[in-house]
Short mmCIF file of C-alpha atoms in Angstrom, two decimals:
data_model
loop_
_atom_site.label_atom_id
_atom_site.label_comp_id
_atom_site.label_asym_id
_atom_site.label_seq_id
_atom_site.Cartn_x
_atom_site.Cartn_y
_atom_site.Cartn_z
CA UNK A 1 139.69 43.96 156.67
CA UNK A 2 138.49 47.19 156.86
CA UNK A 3 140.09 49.94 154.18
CA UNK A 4 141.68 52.25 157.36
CA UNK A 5 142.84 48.73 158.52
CA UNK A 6 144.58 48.47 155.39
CA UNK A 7 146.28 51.63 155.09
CA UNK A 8 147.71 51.78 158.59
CA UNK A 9 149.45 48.86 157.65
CA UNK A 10 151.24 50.15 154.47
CA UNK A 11 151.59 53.01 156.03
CA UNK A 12 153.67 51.10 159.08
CA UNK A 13 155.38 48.80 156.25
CA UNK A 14 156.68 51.91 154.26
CA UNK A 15 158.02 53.68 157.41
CA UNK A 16 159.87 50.25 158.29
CA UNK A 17 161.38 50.09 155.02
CA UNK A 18 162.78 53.70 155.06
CA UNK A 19 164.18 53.35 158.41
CA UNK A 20 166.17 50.48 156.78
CA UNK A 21 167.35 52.30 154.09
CA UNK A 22 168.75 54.88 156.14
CA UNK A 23 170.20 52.57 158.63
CA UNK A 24 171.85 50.81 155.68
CA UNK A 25 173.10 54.13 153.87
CA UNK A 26 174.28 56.86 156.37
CA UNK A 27 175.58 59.08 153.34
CA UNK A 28 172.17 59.80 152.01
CA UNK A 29 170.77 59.74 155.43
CA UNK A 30 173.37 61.95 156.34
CA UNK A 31 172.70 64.89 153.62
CA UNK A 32 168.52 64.27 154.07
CA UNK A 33 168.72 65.82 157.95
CA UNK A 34 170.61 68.73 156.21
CA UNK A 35 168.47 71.75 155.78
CA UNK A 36 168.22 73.26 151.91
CA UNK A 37 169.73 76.52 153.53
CA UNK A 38 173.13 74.20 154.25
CA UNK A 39 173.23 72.24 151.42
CA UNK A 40 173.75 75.50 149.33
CA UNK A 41 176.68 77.29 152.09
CA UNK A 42 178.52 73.90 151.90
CA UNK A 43 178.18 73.46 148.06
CA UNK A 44 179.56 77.53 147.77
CA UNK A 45 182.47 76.30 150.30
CA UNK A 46 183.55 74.18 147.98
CA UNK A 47 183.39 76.30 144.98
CA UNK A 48 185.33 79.36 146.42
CA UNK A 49 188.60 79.28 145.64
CA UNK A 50 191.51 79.89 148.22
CA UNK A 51 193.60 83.27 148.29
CA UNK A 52 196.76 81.41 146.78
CA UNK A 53 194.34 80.20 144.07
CA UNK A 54 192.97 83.30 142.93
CA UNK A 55 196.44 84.89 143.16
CA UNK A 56 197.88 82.37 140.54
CA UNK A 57 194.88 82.72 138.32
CA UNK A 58 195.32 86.24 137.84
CA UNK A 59 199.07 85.81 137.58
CA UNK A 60 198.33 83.62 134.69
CA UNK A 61 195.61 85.91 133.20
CA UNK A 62 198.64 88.84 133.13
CA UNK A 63 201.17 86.11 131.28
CA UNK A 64 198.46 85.36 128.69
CA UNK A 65 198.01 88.93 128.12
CA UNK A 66 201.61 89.87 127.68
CA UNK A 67 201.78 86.99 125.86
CA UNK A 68 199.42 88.36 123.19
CA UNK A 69 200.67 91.61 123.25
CA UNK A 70 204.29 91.10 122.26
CA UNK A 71 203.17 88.89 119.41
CA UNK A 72 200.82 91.15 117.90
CA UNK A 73 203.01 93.10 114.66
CA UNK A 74 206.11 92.70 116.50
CA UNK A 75 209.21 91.98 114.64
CA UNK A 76 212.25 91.52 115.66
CA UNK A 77 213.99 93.02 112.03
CA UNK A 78 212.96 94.57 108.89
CA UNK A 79 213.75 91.64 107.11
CA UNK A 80 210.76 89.74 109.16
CA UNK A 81 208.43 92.32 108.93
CA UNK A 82 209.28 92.28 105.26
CA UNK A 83 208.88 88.08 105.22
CA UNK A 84 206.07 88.17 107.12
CA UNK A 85 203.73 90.77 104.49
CA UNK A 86 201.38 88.82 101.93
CA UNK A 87 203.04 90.24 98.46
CA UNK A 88 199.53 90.64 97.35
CA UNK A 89 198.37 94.80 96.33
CA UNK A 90 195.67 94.99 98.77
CA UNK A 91 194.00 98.23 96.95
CA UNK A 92 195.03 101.13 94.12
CA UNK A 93 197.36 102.99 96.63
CA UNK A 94 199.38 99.96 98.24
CA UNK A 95 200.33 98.97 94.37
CA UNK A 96 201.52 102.90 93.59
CA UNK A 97 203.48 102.79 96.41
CA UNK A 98 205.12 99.23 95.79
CA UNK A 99 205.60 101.28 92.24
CA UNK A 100 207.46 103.70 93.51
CA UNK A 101 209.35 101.32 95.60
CA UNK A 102 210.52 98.89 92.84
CA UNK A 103 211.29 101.78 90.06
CA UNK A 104 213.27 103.44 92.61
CA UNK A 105 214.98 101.60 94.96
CA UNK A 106 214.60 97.52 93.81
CA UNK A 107 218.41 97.39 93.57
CA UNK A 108 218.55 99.01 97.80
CA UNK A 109 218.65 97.11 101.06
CA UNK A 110 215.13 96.76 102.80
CA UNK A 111 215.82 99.63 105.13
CA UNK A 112 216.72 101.81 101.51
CA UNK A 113 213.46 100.30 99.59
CA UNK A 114 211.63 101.24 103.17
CA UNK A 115 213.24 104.87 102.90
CA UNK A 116 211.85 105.57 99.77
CA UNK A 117 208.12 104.12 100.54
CA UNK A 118 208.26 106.67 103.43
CA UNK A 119 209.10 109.48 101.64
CA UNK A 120 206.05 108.79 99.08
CA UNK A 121 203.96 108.20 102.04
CA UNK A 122 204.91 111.51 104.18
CA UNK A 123 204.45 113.80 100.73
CA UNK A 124 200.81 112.11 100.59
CA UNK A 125 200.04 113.24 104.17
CA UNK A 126 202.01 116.77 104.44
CA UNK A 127 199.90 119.12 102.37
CA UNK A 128 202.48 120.28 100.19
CA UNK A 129 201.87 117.36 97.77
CA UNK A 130 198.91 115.42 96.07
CA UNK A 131 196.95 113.96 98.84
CA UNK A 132 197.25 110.39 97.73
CA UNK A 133 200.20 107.80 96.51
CA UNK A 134 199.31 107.85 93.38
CA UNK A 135 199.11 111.44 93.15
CA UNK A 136 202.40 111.67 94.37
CA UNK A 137 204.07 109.66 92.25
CA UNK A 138 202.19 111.09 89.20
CA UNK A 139 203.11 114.72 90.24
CA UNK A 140 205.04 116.11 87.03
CA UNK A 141 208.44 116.13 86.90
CA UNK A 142 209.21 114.25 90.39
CA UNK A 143 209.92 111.23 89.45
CA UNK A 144 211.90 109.99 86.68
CA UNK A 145 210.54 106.85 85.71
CA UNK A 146 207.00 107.75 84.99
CA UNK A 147 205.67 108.64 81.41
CA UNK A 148 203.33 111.23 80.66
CA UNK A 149 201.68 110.72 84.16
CA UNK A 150 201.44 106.58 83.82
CA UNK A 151 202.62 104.11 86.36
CA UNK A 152 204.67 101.66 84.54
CA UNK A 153 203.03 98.11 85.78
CA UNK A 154 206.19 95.62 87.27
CA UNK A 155 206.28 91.69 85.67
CA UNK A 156 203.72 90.39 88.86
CA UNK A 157 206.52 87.21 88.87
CA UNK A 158 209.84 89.18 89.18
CA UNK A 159 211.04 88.51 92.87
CA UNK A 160 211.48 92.24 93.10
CA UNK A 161 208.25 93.19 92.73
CA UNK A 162 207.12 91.24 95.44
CA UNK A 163 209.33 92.10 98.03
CA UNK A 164 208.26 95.90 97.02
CA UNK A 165 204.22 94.64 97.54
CA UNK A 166 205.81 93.90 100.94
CA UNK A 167 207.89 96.83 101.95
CA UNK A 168 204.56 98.64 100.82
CA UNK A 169 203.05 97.05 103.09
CA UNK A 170 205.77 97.52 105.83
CA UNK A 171 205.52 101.22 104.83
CA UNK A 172 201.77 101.77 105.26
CA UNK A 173 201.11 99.74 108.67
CA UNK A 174 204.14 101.60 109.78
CA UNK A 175 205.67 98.20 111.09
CA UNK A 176 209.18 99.58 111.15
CA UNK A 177 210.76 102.86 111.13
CA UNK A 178 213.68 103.64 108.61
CA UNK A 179 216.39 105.85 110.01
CA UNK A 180 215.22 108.52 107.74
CA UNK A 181 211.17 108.24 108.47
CA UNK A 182 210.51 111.78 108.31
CA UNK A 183 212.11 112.42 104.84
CA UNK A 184 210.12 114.02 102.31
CA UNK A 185 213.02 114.38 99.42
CA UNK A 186 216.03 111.88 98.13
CA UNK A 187 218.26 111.63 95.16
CA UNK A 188 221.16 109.24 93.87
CA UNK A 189 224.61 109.80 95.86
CA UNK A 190 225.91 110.06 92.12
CA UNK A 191 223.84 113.36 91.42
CA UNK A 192 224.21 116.80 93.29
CA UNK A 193 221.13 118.96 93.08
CA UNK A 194 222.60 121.16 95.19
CA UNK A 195 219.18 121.94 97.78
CA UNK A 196 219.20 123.91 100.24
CA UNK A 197 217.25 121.85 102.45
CA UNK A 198 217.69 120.11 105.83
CA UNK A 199 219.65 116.69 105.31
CA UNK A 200 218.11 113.72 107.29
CA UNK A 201 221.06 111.02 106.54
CA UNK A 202 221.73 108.44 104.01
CA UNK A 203 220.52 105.07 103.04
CA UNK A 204 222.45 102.93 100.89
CA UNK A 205 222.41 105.01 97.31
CA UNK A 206 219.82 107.81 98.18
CA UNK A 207 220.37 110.75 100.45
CA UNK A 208 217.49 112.00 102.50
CA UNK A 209 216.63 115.19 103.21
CA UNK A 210 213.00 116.91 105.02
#
């Protein structure tokens, strides 16, 4: 047998045996007469998503959003903004100003210990006073319980001292507003300076004024 001989026949033999195949299995058969060009519009088809679908995906996109939003340094009361601080001293000023906050106001509510931590705060950023917390604080003769310009340190376990580390904290994120946030002066209800200066309101024991 010649060697052309030989290859018509497994040449004939192969072609048999396809036919078979796709006589037996339409579905490949089927997606072999589709051009390449076909394959890929059918396969996109399928992958585009209808208008309902793409409606409710971006509906879910805004929920997710909002979502994320209203949880971000949102509180729904002092007191949680208060619970929800670390009663760590993150740096120099944040332990002046939780200082300030237990020498003069530990014995207030949260909205009075808040009060005074915005006063310090205000006097450090309105130009009339030292430019930082500390400053403030040290300033002579405005505030009674420092020494010969020293910070007395609070016990680090007294429960006071860290819910001041935490109204400090309240204070300098600006996570809640007393009702006296623009105050830059306060004294005792049991003292009468007599100043002439523009009262802002009350908070448990101190008076506020700007």
């Amino acid at each position: 047998m010649s060697f052309s001989f030989r290859a018509a026949i497994i040449a004939a033999t192969t072609l048999t045996f396809a036919a078979g195949i796709g006589a037996t299995a339409p579905g490949v058969a089927g997606e072999a007469e589709k051009t390449p060009v076909q394959a890929i519009n059918e396969a996109a088809a399928e992958q585009v998503p209808t208008m309902g679908e793409s409606l409710a995906a971006l509906d879910a996109d805004d929920a997710i959003t909002e979502d994320s939003e209203s949880d971000s340094a949102t509180y729904a009361t002092l007191a949680a903004a208060v619970a929800a601080q670390d009663a760590i001293a993150d740096d120099a000023e944040h332990n002046c100003l939780a200082i300030g906050v237990y020498y003069e106001s530990k014995g207030e509510p949260l909205e009075g210990q808040l009060a005074v931590a915005e006063v310090i705060l205000n006097r450090a950023k309105s130009g009339r006073f030292p430019a930082s917390v500390c400053g403030v604080l040290t300033q002579r003769g405005q505030f009674s319980f420092v020494r010969n310009g020293r910070l007395p340190q609070p016990p680090a376990s007294a429960r006071a001292w860290k819910t001041a580390l935490a109204v400090a904290q309240v204070a300098r994120d600006d996570a809640w507003d007393s009702r006296v946030s623009n105050a830059l002066f306060f004294h005792a209800r049991y003292v009468s300076p007599g100043w002439r200066r523009a009262r802002v309101g009350s908070v448990g024991n101190h008076i506020f004024y700007r």
